[in-house]
Amino acid sequence: MITPVILCGGSGTRLWPVSRRAYPKQFVRLLGEETPFQATARRVAGAPFAAPVVMTAADFRFIVGEQLAEAGIGPGAILIEPAPRNTAPAILAAALSAVASNADATLLILPSDHAVRDPAAFRATVMLGMEAAGKGRIVTFGITPDRVETGYGYLLLPRDAGAVSPLAGFIEKPDAARAAAMIAEGNCLWNAGIFLARADTIVAAFAAHAPEYLAPVQASLDGARDDLDFRRLAPAPWEGLADRSIDYAVLEKAANLDVVRYQGHWSDLGGWEAVWRESAAREDEVVAGPRCTAIDCQATLLRSDDPATEVVGIGLSDVMVVATGDAVLVADRRRSQDVRLAVTALKEKGVRQAEAFPRDHRPWGWSETLTLTDAFQVKRIVVKPGGILSLQSHRHRAEHWVVVTGTARVTIGPEVSIVQENQSVYVPQGATHRLENPGDGPMVLIEVQTGSYFGEDDIIRYEDAYARS
Amino acid sequence: MITPVILCGGSGTRLWPVSRRAYPKQFVRLLGEETPFQATARRVAGAPFAAPVVMTAADFRFIVGEQLAEAGIGPGAILIEPAPRNTAPAILAAALSAVASNADATLLILPSDHAVRDPAAFRATVMLGMEAAGKGRIVTFGITPDRVETGYGYLLLPRDAGAVSPLAGFIEKPDAARAAAMIAEGNCLWNAGIFLARADTIVAAFAAHAPEYLAPVQASLDGARDDLDFRRLAPAPWEGLADRSIDYAVLEKAANLDVVRYQGHWSDLGGWEAVWRESAAREDEVVAGPRCTAIDCQATLLRSDDPATEVVGIGLSDVMVVATGDAVLVADRRRSQDVRLAVTALKEKGVRQAEAFPRDHRPWGWSETLTLTDAFQVKRIVVKPGGILSLQSHRHRAEHWVVVTGTARVTIGPEVSIVQENQSVYVPQGATHRLENPGDGPMVLIEVQTGSYFGEDDIIRYEDAYARS
């Protein structure tokens, strides 16, 4: 059996405004019905793969749980990194944890935000590396380049490479001329950041090349505590670790690396140009999604992620337009990698759209501001079956709740009542209250807040089913 | 005294998505705090100008009244055209109406959707034409061209033209070469569609060149009925009139035309390029309005008319981006005139955004859908002081009202009650109900509709203060 380790602590900014720190691209429906994380988990579901270990951040833990449940995939473990420290410590934590329960464990390390069109071909390619991994090799998987690309790292193949060959070297982001030359020679592959190794091989590689990580990562694992379905690594000493990628910390120094060529289609979904490329059949093609109208455009992406927003492009060439309910990005297609500059600029402006969404995902469901003024706020609140909001009160606002779908169990002060669809209830300012969905389907209510302040920090929590402070 | 006749029945599509049939550009804040209609009315307010006569469509009558009130300008009359038939019948109706009350009336005919930066200079130029108008001339006003423009009509000046000269001819939309040649010769002006004439001169010109309009327009005037502050011309025989511009029907045939050169700044606000030009100091300049961020752009317009939407442009040249809450236009700047194609395409798709806005203006105030699903709709309703909605009922929906600003007087069945800020009330399905604002400031409420159908046609009206059926 192979245990997939899915890395999904990242917070991609290059797919803003659809991907933001609060809900990054691996969890977003970028292409089709599944998110990249769900597609990654499905790609390695079922024998010979064991249930996946997911490495993620605390903010994403409920999203990970929900998206796996939605995909019908049970996790082996969800490990929570106390702080983002890049891939080196996350992978070491997964390896140490695996060795502790199974000395012979073999791990397949996978980013969660890539697209692969043929999962069966991918799995078959992984299996090619098993024999080498069993012998203590670290097996990397490289993608056959189909264009000159200066944004990726490259893996060098030896002359007369077989299905599995010793890695001849890494080339980090070459310039266009060098990339073109390497591709012409046929001896390079894109480094997809995927590799297969025994867990003890990984631990040994750290011991040899980055020994400073071993003790603190082991200590954070030893100090981990279980929290519902999650295992939270201890913040100390994790937070003091250096932020380093596995490539930089270990792989570029290791001598026991092999490489296997993956012939199938792969994309890192590394920016809007990559998303456009995934959908366009030709280089000059217009990709216009639902609610989008292209008039005399070419090589252009038009995308509306808001069901209420129509997008029209007229006379555009090499332009990418992405609209959500609260933000619009319009960028030259060749500036795909500079979309992170938008996030930087909006953070400097102090604008919420830089990192957060109108929709706020919580363990019990989600809420969304429909309108906010100085005098009132209107929210849609959707509570999952069995979902329970914390017992709370607000200093500065009263709330009117109108149940529009399903049934709510409502606590206000000492009273508990059932509020049916098309009934309303009033929560006075200062009153302790709690909202639950006792039903089998989602419960939706419209909350009208009145008062003088509507910030999320005006919540005094008395009790919480999800262990939030 | 000069009576301004302001033509504002038009429904410009070239400034979509900010201008739509339901609320066209003359009523929209395109530049600064005043709308083009308000700025037009202010340009000709006060002696020697009498109160303006406004020619408009039934759909815009309350907007006209409100915008004049907001600008502090009392109308002389608001005449409602039963159907849009272009400028010829509208101007004839204004002239016949003026002659009936004052045989010596002089009219200044003005489009409502142009921008003029120096109203005093404009008024002084108008006064230059008074003597000629008094002698039975029709005085046109032409703009000094500052660029080659193929989208306008041109007025030809005679050689050695004085301040007021006989018009030497019309040139309709010349090609670029001819326009450049005429501008180089210095003997042409842009036709701004503004002219000054005695009302009886206009009637006589129709009698000479378009006599078929006289009797039917007079009959529609004779059959007019007063409706609150508006005068509605009779639909018959108006609706049978040919759709013709005053230029085509009369002016191009008349021999008694003079022309006066207007030296000041003018724009027809005829498209987004014109709006961009009004705001940009240089040809390569980026105009980024509030909530807009431009990164490495040039000659680009970024505009967000939605307070909740941030717009970011990266690496754009000659692109216009306009975002509202429900639509985004991205167009090459040189395709400004083709924005009407967006409206045509969206009408073909059957999309609401082609012609309507989320905000629905009514005589009593306005309402706006915050969210609409199969199971519920949430609206914000703003009622002006003294505003009264019709007494009505709905077959397919119940309504929850939460007053968030001000005080409402609410009738439900036989009961009348006062609902204060932060109180709510329930309107059962089928119950007759009415909403009023008895206060001195706007009253705002959040309406949550539940039921099976939320169309505006599910209203049975029993009584209406604004004479709507």
mmCIF file of C-alpha atoms in Angstrom, chain A residues 206-417:
data_model
loop_
_atom_site.group_PDB
_atom_site.id
_atom_site.type_symbol
_atom_site.label_atom_id
_atom_site.label_comp_id
_atom_site.label_asym_id
_atom_site.label_seq_id
_atom_site.Cartn_x
_atom_site.Cartn_y
_atom_site.Cartn_z
ATOM 1 C CA PHE A 206 16.399 14.891 6.434
ATOM 2 C CA ALA A 207 18.881 13.367 8.869
ATOM 3 C CA ALA A 208 21.563 13.641 6.191
ATOM 4 C CA HIS A 209 20.742 17.039 4.656
ATOM 5 C CA ALA A 210 18.494 19.020 7.016
ATOM 6 C CA PRO A 211 18.968 17.481 10.446
ATOM 7 C CA GLU A 212 17.923 20.713 12.188
ATOM 8 C CA TYR A 213 14.289 19.891 11.365
ATOM 9 C CA LEU A 214 14.168 16.444 12.973
ATOM 10 C CA ALA A 215 13.928 17.183 16.673
ATOM 11 C CA PRO A 216 11.548 20.167 16.504
ATOM 12 C CA VAL A 217 9.147 18.503 14.045
ATOM 13 C CA GLN A 218 9.164 15.344 16.199
ATOM 14 C CA ALA A 219 8.459 17.510 19.261
ATOM 15 C CA SER A 220 5.523 19.215 17.567
ATOM 16 C CA LEU A 221 4.195 15.784 16.614
ATOM 17 C CA ASP A 222 4.659 14.497 20.158
ATOM 18 C CA GLY A 223 2.822 17.533 21.489
ATOM 19 C CA ALA A 224 -0.034 17.239 18.989
ATOM 20 C CA ARG A 225 -3.595 17.183 20.277
ATOM 21 C CA ASP A 226 -6.708 15.758 18.697
ATOM 22 C CA ASP A 227 -9.442 18.279 17.926
ATOM 23 C CA LEU A 228 -12.614 16.677 16.553
ATOM 24 C CA ASP A 229 -11.394 14.900 13.375
ATOM 25 C CA PHE A 230 -8.134 16.820 13.189
ATOM 26 C CA ARG A 231 -4.669 16.356 14.664
ATOM 27 C CA ARG A 232 -3.148 19.711 15.573
ATOM 28 C CA LEU A 233 0.656 19.741 15.749
ATOM 29 C CA ALA A 234 1.991 21.716 18.709
ATOM 30 C CA PRO A 235 2.848 25.345 17.835
ATOM 31 C CA ALA A 236 6.116 25.086 19.733
ATOM 32 C CA PRO A 237 8.678 24.432 18.431
ATOM 33 C CA TRP A 238 7.045 24.354 14.947
ATOM 34 C CA GLU A 239 6.644 28.106 14.713
ATOM 35 C CA GLY A 240 10.395 28.586 15.079
ATOM 36 C CA LEU A 241 11.222 26.407 12.040
ATOM 37 C CA ALA A 242 12.827 27.878 8.930
ATOM 38 C CA ASP A 243 10.491 28.284 5.950
ATOM 39 C CA ARG A 244 12.005 25.990 3.311
ATOM 40 C CA SER A 245 10.829 23.875 0.415
ATOM 41 C CA ILE A 246 11.621 20.166 0.345
ATOM 42 C CA ASP A 247 13.556 20.718 -2.899
ATOM 43 C CA TYR A 248 15.829 23.290 -1.341
ATOM 44 C CA ALA A 249 16.174 21.652 2.085
ATOM 45 C CA VAL A 250 16.669 18.049 0.987
ATOM 46 C CA LEU A 251 16.143 16.902 -2.584
ATOM 47 C CA GLU A 252 18.702 19.111 -4.303
ATOM 48 C CA LYS A 253 21.335 17.719 -1.947
ATOM 49 C CA ALA A 254 20.330 14.053 -1.981
ATOM 50 C CA ALA A 255 22.154 11.490 -4.144
ATOM 51 C CA ASN A 256 19.461 8.776 -4.077
ATOM 52 C CA LEU A 257 17.013 10.432 -6.475
ATOM 53 C CA ASP A 258 15.354 8.733 -9.404
ATOM 54 C CA VAL A 259 13.108 10.213 -12.021
ATOM 55 C CA VAL A 260 10.124 8.772 -13.869
ATOM 56 C CA ARG A 261 8.654 10.471 -16.919
ATOM 57 C CA TYR A 262 4.914 11.162 -16.827
ATOM 58 C CA GLN A 263 3.687 11.321 -20.428
ATOM 59 C CA GLY A 264 0.128 12.450 -19.761
ATOM 60 C CA HIS A 265 -1.418 15.851 -19.518
ATOM 61 C CA TRP A 266 -0.629 17.935 -16.457
ATOM 62 C CA SER A 267 -1.131 21.552 -15.400
ATOM 63 C CA ASP A 268 -0.042 23.355 -12.264
ATOM 64 C CA LEU A 269 -3.063 25.717 -12.596
ATOM 65 C CA GLY A 270 -0.464 28.305 -11.687
ATOM 66 C CA GLY A 271 -2.321 31.328 -12.988
ATOM 67 C CA TRP A 272 -5.206 32.430 -15.164
ATOM 68 C CA GLU A 273 -3.247 31.740 -18.321
ATOM 69 C CA ALA A 274 -2.929 28.109 -17.209
ATOM 70 C CA VAL A 275 -6.666 27.950 -16.518
ATOM 71 C CA TRP A 276 -7.361 29.481 -19.933
ATOM 72 C CA ARG A 277 -4.989 26.970 -21.542
ATOM 73 C CA GLU A 278 -6.775 24.071 -19.829
ATOM 74 C CA SER A 279 -10.054 25.118 -21.482
ATOM 75 C CA ALA A 280 -8.911 26.418 -24.875
ATOM 76 C CA ALA A 281 -8.443 24.038 -27.755
ATOM 77 C CA ARG A 282 -6.321 26.477 -29.781
ATOM 78 C CA GLU A 283 -3.802 29.224 -29.021
ATOM 79 C CA ASP A 284 -6.121 31.974 -30.341
ATOM 80 C CA GLU A 285 -9.249 30.625 -28.725
ATOM 81 C CA VAL A 286 -11.709 32.524 -26.610
ATOM 82 C CA VAL A 287 -12.850 30.816 -23.433
ATOM 83 C CA ALA A 288 -16.143 32.365 -22.337
ATOM 84 C CA GLY A 289 -17.773 30.660 -19.384
ATOM 85 C CA PRO A 290 -21.393 30.826 -18.256
ATOM 86 C CA ARG A 291 -22.783 34.381 -18.155
ATOM 87 C CA CYS A 292 -20.005 35.574 -20.475
ATOM 88 C CA THR A 293 -20.342 37.026 -23.979
ATOM 89 C CA ALA A 294 -17.329 37.557 -26.249
ATOM 90 C CA ILE A 295 -17.694 39.869 -29.247
ATOM 91 C CA ASP A 296 -14.746 39.947 -31.686
ATOM 92 C CA CYS A 297 -12.242 38.655 -29.103
ATOM 93 C CA GLN A 298 -9.281 36.328 -29.445
ATOM 94 C CA ALA A 299 -7.017 34.408 -27.056
ATOM 95 C CA THR A 300 -9.130 35.778 -24.242
ATOM 96 C CA LEU A 301 -10.605 34.320 -21.055
ATOM 97 C CA LEU A 302 -13.959 35.637 -19.813
ATOM 98 C CA ARG A 303 -15.134 34.190 -16.525
ATOM 99 C CA SER A 304 -17.952 35.107 -14.140
ATOM 100 C CA ASP A 305 -17.966 33.250 -10.834
ATOM 101 C CA ASP A 306 -20.961 35.236 -9.596
ATOM 102 C CA PRO A 307 -24.353 33.866 -10.667
ATOM 103 C CA ALA A 308 -25.720 37.423 -10.787
ATOM 104 C CA THR A 309 -22.974 38.985 -12.955
ATOM 105 C CA GLU A 310 -22.887 39.098 -16.750
ATOM 106 C CA VAL A 311 -19.512 39.745 -18.403
ATOM 107 C CA VAL A 312 -19.129 41.128 -21.937
ATOM 108 C CA GLY A 313 -15.834 41.478 -23.795
ATOM 109 C CA ILE A 314 -15.580 43.514 -27.018
ATOM 110 C CA GLY A 315 -12.565 43.557 -29.331
ATOM 111 C CA LEU A 316 -10.145 42.025 -26.796
ATOM 112 C CA SER A 317 -6.930 40.152 -27.584
ATOM 113 C CA ASP A 318 -4.908 38.273 -24.970
ATOM 114 C CA VAL A 319 -6.963 39.562 -22.069
ATOM 115 C CA MET A 320 -8.175 37.661 -19.019
ATOM 116 C CA VAL A 321 -11.323 38.864 -17.279
ATOM 117 C CA VAL A 322 -12.421 37.252 -14.034
ATOM 118 C CA ALA A 323 -15.423 38.592 -12.113
ATOM 119 C CA THR A 324 -16.694 37.529 -8.709
ATOM 120 C CA GLY A 325 -19.462 39.231 -6.760
ATOM 121 C CA ASP A 326 -17.057 41.730 -5.182
ATOM 122 C CA ALA A 327 -14.049 41.988 -7.477
ATOM 123 C CA VAL A 328 -13.057 42.134 -11.130
ATOM 124 C CA LEU A 329 -9.630 41.308 -12.515
ATOM 125 C CA VAL A 330 -8.732 42.380 -16.043
ATOM 126 C CA ALA A 331 -5.185 41.483 -17.029
ATOM 127 C CA ASP A 332 -3.067 41.058 -20.102
ATOM 128 C CA ARG A 333 -2.710 37.317 -20.632
ATOM 129 C CA ARG A 334 1.085 37.560 -20.642
ATOM 130 C CA ARG A 335 0.955 39.100 -17.163
ATOM 131 C CA SER A 336 -0.624 36.030 -15.591
ATOM 132 C CA GLN A 337 2.175 35.702 -13.043
ATOM 133 C CA ASP A 338 1.700 39.311 -11.938
ATOM 134 C CA VAL A 339 -1.783 38.801 -10.592
ATOM 135 C CA ARG A 340 -0.194 38.516 -7.153
ATOM 136 C CA LEU A 341 0.589 42.240 -7.561
ATOM 137 C CA ALA A 342 -3.163 42.858 -7.412
ATOM 138 C CA VAL A 343 -3.294 41.165 -4.024
ATOM 139 C CA THR A 344 -0.314 43.172 -2.784
ATOM 140 C CA ALA A 345 -1.872 46.429 -3.995
ATOM 141 C CA LEU A 346 -5.248 45.668 -2.422
ATOM 142 C CA LYS A 347 -3.621 44.679 0.871
ATOM 143 C CA GLU A 348 -1.826 48.017 0.876
ATOM 144 C CA LYS A 349 -5.161 49.744 0.247
ATOM 145 C CA GLY A 350 -6.575 47.830 3.228
ATOM 146 C CA VAL A 351 -9.259 46.297 1.058
ATOM 147 C CA ARG A 352 -11.066 43.174 2.295
ATOM 148 C CA GLN A 353 -11.115 41.640 -1.208
ATOM 149 C CA ALA A 354 -7.330 41.108 -1.061
ATOM 150 C CA GLU A 355 -7.681 38.068 1.189
ATOM 151 C CA ALA A 356 -11.296 37.456 2.200
ATOM 152 C CA PHE A 357 -14.564 36.581 0.487
ATOM 153 C CA PRO A 358 -18.084 37.813 1.176
ATOM 154 C CA ARG A 359 -18.899 34.198 1.980
ATOM 155 C CA ASP A 360 -17.535 33.125 5.317
ATOM 156 C CA HIS A 361 -17.096 29.364 5.751
ATOM 157 C CA ARG A 362 -17.605 28.014 9.233
ATOM 158 C CA PRO A 363 -17.783 24.539 10.723
ATOM 159 C CA TRP A 364 -21.582 24.800 10.931
ATOM 160 C CA GLY A 365 -22.051 26.039 7.343
ATOM 161 C CA TRP A 366 -21.532 29.492 5.894
ATOM 162 C CA SER A 367 -22.794 33.027 5.943
ATOM 163 C CA GLU A 368 -22.636 35.848 3.442
ATOM 164 C CA THR A 369 -23.247 39.569 3.707
ATOM 165 C CA LEU A 370 -25.960 40.649 1.277
ATOM 166 C CA THR A 371 -25.725 44.305 2.167
ATOM 167 C CA LEU A 372 -23.918 46.348 4.786
ATOM 168 C CA THR A 373 -24.547 50.010 5.647
ATOM 169 C CA ASP A 374 -23.932 52.156 8.714
ATOM 170 C CA ALA A 375 -27.421 51.357 9.980
ATOM 171 C CA PHE A 376 -27.931 47.696 9.196
ATOM 172 C CA GLN A 377 -26.495 44.507 7.752
ATOM 173 C CA VAL A 378 -28.346 41.739 5.933
ATOM 174 C CA LYS A 379 -26.843 38.242 5.850
ATOM 175 C CA ARG A 380 -27.782 34.934 4.397
ATOM 176 C CA ILE A 381 -26.942 32.138 6.850
ATOM 177 C CA VAL A 382 -26.863 28.510 5.734
ATOM 178 C CA VAL A 383 -26.579 25.876 8.469
ATOM 179 C CA LYS A 384 -25.700 22.276 7.618
ATOM 180 C CA PRO A 385 -27.901 19.468 8.955
ATOM 181 C CA GLY A 386 -26.894 19.094 12.605
ATOM 182 C CA GLY A 387 -24.939 22.365 12.511
ATOM 183 C CA ILE A 388 -24.862 24.373 15.745
ATOM 184 C CA LEU A 389 -23.689 27.952 16.047
ATOM 185 C CA SER A 390 -21.993 28.936 19.280
ATOM 186 C CA LEU A 391 -24.032 30.211 22.223
ATOM 187 C CA GLN A 392 -23.303 33.918 21.939
ATOM 188 C CA SER A 393 -24.416 37.478 22.455
ATOM 189 C CA HIS A 394 -23.710 40.842 20.799
ATOM 190 C CA ARG A 395 -23.160 44.176 22.522
ATOM 191 C CA HIS A 396 -23.999 46.442 19.623
ATOM 192 C CA ARG A 397 -26.658 44.813 17.510
ATOM 193 C CA ALA A 398 -30.068 43.191 17.526
ATOM 194 C CA GLU A 399 -30.963 40.486 15.004
ATOM 195 C CA HIS A 400 -34.126 39.574 13.150
ATOM 196 C CA TRP A 401 -34.109 36.032 11.772
ATOM 197 C CA VAL A 402 -36.458 34.902 9.019
ATOM 198 C CA VAL A 403 -36.239 31.182 8.250
ATOM 199 C CA VAL A 404 -36.637 30.754 4.492
ATOM 200 C CA THR A 405 -35.681 27.090 4.067
ATOM 201 C CA GLY A 406 -35.865 24.256 6.608
ATOM 202 C CA THR A 407 -36.403 24.450 10.342
ATOM 203 C CA ALA A 408 -34.357 26.150 13.049
ATOM 204 C CA ARG A 409 -34.005 25.386 16.734
ATOM 205 C CA VAL A 410 -33.513 28.747 18.384
ATOM 206 C CA THR A 411 -32.354 29.528 21.906
ATOM 207 C CA ILE A 412 -32.916 33.071 23.172
ATOM 208 C CA GLY A 413 -32.121 33.597 26.832
ATOM 209 C CA PRO A 414 -33.727 30.648 28.659
ATOM 210 C CA GLU A 415 -36.242 29.880 25.896
ATOM 211 C CA VAL A 416 -35.774 27.191 23.242
ATOM 212 C CA SER A 417 -38.201 27.160 20.329
#
